[in-house]
Coordinates of C-alpha atoms in Angstrom, one line a residue:
X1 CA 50.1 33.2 48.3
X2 CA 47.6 32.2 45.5
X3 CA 44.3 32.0 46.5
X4 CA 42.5 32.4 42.8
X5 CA 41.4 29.2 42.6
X6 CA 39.4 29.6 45.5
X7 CA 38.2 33.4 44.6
X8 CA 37.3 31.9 40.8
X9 CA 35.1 28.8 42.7
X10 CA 33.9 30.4 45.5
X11 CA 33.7 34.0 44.5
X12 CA 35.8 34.9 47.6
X13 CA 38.7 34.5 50.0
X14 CA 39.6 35.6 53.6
X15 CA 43.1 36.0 54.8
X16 CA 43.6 37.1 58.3
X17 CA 46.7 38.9 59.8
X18 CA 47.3 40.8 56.5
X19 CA 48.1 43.7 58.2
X20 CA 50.1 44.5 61.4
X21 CA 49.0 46.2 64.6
X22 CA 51.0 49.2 63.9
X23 CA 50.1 49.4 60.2
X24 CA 45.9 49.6 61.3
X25 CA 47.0 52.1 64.2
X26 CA 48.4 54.4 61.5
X27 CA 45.4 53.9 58.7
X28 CA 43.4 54.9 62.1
X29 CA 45.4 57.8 63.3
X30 CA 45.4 58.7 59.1
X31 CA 41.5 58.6 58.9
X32 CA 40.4 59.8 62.5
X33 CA 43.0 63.1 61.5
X34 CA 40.8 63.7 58.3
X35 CA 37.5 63.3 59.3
X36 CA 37.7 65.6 62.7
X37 CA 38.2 68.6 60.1
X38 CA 36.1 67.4 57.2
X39 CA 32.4 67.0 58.3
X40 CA 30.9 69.7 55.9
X41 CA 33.1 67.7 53.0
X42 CA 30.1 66.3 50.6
X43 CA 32.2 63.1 49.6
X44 CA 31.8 62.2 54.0
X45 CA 28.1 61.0 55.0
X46 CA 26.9 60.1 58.5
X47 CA 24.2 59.1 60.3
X48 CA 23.8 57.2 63.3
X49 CA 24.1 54.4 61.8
X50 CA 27.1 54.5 59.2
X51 CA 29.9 57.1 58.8
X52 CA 31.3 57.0 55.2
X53 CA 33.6 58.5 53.5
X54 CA 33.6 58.2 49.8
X55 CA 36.7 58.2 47.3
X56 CA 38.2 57.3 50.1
X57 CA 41.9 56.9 48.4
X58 CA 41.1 60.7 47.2
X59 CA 40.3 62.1 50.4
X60 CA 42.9 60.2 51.9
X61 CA 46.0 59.7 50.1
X62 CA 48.4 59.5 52.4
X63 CA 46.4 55.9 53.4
X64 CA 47.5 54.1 50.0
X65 CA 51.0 53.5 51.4
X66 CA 50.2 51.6 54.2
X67 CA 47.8 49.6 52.5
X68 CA 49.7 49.4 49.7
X69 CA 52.6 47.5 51.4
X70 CA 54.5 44.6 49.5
X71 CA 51.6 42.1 50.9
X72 CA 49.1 43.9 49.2
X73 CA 51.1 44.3 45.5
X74 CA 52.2 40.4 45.7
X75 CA 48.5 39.0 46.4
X76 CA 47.0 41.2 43.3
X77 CA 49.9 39.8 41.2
X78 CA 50.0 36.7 42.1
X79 CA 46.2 36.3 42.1
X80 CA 45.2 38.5 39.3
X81 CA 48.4 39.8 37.0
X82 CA 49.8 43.2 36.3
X83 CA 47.7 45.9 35.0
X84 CA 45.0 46.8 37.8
X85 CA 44.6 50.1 39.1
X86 CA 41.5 51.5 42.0
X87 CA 38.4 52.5 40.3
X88 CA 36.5 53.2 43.3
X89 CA 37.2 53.5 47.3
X90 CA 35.0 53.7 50.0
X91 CA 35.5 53.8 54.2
X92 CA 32.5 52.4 56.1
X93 CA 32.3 53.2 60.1
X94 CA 29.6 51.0 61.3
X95 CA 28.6 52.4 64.7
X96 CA 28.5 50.4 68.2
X97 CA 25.2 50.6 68.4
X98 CA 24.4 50.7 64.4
X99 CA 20.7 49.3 63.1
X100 CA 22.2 49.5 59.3
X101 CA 21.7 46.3 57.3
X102 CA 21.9 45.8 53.6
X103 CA 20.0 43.3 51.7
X104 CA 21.5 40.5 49.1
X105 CA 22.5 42.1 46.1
X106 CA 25.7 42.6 43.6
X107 CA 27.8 45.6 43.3
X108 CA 26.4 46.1 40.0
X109 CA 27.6 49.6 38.7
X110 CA 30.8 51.6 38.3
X111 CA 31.9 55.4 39.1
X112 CA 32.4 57.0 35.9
X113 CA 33.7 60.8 34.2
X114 CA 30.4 61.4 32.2
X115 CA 27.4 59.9 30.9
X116 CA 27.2 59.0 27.0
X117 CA 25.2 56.4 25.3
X118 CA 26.7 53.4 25.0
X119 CA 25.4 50.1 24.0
X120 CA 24.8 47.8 27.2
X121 CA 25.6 50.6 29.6
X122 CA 22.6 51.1 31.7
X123 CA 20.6 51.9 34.8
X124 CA 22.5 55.5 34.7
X125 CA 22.4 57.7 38.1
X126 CA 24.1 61.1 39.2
X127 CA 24.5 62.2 42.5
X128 CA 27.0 65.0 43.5
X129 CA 27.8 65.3 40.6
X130 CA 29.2 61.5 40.6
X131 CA 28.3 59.4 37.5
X132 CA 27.5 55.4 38.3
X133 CA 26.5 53.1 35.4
X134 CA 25.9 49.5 35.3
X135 CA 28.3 48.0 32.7
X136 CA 27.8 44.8 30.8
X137 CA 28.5 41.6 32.7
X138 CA 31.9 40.8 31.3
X139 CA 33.3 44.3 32.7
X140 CA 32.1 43.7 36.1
X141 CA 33.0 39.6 35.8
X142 CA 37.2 40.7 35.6
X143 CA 37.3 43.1 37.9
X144 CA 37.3 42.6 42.0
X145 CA 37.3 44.1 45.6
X146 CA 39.5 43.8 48.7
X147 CA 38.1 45.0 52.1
X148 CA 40.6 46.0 54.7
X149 CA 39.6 45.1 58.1
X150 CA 40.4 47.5 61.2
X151 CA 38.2 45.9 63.6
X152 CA 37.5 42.3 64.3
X153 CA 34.2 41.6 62.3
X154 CA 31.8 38.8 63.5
X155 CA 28.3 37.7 62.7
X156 CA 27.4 40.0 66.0
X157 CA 28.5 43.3 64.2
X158 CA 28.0 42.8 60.8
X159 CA 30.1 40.9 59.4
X160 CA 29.3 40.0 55.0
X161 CA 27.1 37.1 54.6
X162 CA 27.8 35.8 50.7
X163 CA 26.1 33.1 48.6
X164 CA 29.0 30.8 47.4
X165 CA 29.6 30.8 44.0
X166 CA 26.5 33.0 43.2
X167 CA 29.4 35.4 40.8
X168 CA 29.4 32.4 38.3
X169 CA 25.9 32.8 37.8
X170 CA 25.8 35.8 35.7
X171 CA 23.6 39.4 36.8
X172 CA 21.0 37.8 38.4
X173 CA 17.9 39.1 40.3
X174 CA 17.7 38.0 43.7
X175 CA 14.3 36.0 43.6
X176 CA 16.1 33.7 41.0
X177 CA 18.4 32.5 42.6
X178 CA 17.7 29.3 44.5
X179 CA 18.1 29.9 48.6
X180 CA 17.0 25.9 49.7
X181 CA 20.0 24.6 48.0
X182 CA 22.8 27.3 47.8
X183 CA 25.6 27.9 50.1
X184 CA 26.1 30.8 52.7
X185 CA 28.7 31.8 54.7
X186 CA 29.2 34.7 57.0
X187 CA 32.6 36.3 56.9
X188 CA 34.6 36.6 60.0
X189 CA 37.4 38.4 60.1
X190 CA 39.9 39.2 62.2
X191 CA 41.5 43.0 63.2
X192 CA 43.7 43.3 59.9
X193 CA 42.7 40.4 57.5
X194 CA 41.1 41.0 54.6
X195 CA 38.2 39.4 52.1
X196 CA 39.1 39.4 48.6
X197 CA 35.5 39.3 46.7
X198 CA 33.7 39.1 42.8
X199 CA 31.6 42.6 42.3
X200 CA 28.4 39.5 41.5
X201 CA 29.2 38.1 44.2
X202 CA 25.5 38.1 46.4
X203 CA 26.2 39.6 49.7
X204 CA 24.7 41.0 52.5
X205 CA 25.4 42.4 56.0
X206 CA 23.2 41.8 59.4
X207 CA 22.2 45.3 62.0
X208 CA 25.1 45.1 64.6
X209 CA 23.6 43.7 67.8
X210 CA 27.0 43.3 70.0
X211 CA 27.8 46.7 71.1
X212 CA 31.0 46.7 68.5
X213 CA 32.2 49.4 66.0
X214 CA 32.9 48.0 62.3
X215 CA 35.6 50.0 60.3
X216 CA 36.1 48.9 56.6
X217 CA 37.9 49.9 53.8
X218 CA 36.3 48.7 50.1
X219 CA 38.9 49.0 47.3
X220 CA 37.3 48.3 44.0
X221 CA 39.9 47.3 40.7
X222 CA 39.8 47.1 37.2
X223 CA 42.6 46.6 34.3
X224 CA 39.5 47.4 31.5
X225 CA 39.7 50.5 29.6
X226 CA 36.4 51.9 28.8
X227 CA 34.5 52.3 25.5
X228 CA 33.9 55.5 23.4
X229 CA 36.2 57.6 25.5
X230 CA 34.0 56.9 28.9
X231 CA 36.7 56.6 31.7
X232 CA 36.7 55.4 35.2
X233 CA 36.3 58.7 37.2
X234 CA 38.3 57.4 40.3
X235 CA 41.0 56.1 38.1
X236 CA 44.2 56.0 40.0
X237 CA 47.1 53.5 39.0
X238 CA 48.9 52.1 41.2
X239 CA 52.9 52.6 42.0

């Protein structure tokens, strides 16, 4: 299964029926257990209009073997090589009746131990006492995402919208880049596929307007070790 042609042209690829029935039931049953005892935890956020749940592969561990099936280990081999271990999780619950949208943008930073001065590291923030950083280009240009899918996800409730191509273009603010003659698509995806993606890849995501929940799970990987003894604070290699 080698999509990298496509993810190194287009920026992404879809895959439906990555996952089985029974292997989203129990990544439910696994999250849904969690969360009903967890609503003080500072690492969960909600609001009527998104439920998160950050380091989601922390909180959650007992997750990474379902979604760390044979599948999963064969498409980042085959697509991307040996080496790559999470830097960052996160579980988005987009509510039935949800009014979140999120502009065009890139996922421009990383989650990191500590903040030191570093040449080309920049744009620093903290919050709970979580480190994010925005890393020069060639960092963020090797390294990629998979989203899990556990509901169907449709240009009604939310699905991505992406500009084709746009990760080729370098960090780029979103005035510059030329709307009239680019390329978007909006990222259906069935219960259980998945959307392999660039972090510069522009994307975006509509207010839900079909009465259907959205349930994601973002997995962000590196291989890079970082400069200066700066490391990736989610850091967790995989089996």
């Amino acid at each position: 299964m080698n999509y990298s042609t496509k993810i190194n042209s287009e920026g992404f690829a879809i895959i439906n029926n990555f996952y089985t029935e029974n292997e989203i039931e129990k990544l439910i049953s696994l999250i849904e257990n969690k969360t009903e005892n967890n609503s003080e935890n500072s690492t969960f956020r909600k609001s009527q209009d998104l439920f998160a749940i950050r380091q989601f592969h922390k909180e959650i561990p007992e997750t990474l073997n379902f979604i760390f099936n044979e599948n999963l280990k064969q498409i980042i081999d085959s697509n991307f090589g040996k080496g790559f271990f999470i830097t960052k999780s996160i579980y988005f619950d987009k509510p039935e009746k949800s009014n979140w949208f999120v502009a065009y943008h890139q996922d421009l930073t990383i989650s990191v131990d500590k903040k030191i001065d570093i040449e080309n590291f920049e744009n620093w923030t903290v919050k709970q006492n979580q480190y994010a950083v925005q890393p020069p280009k060639e960092i963020l240009e090797n390294n990629f995402t998979i989203r899990i899918h556990i509901d169907k996800t449709t240009k009604d409730n939310g699905a991505l919208k992406v500009i084709n191509n746009s990760h080729s273009k370098g960090i780029l603010r979103i005035e510059n880049l030329d709307f009239e003659n680019e390329v978007e698509t909006i990222c259906e995806i069935e219960k259980g596929g998945i959307m392999i993606m660039k972090p510069l890849l522009f994307h975006a995501s509509n207010k839900t307007t079909n009465n259907e929940r959205r349930r994601v799970i973002h997995i962000e990987f590196s291989k890079q070790q970082l400069p200066n003894g700066l490391e990736w604070s989610e850091k967790t290699i995989l089996n």
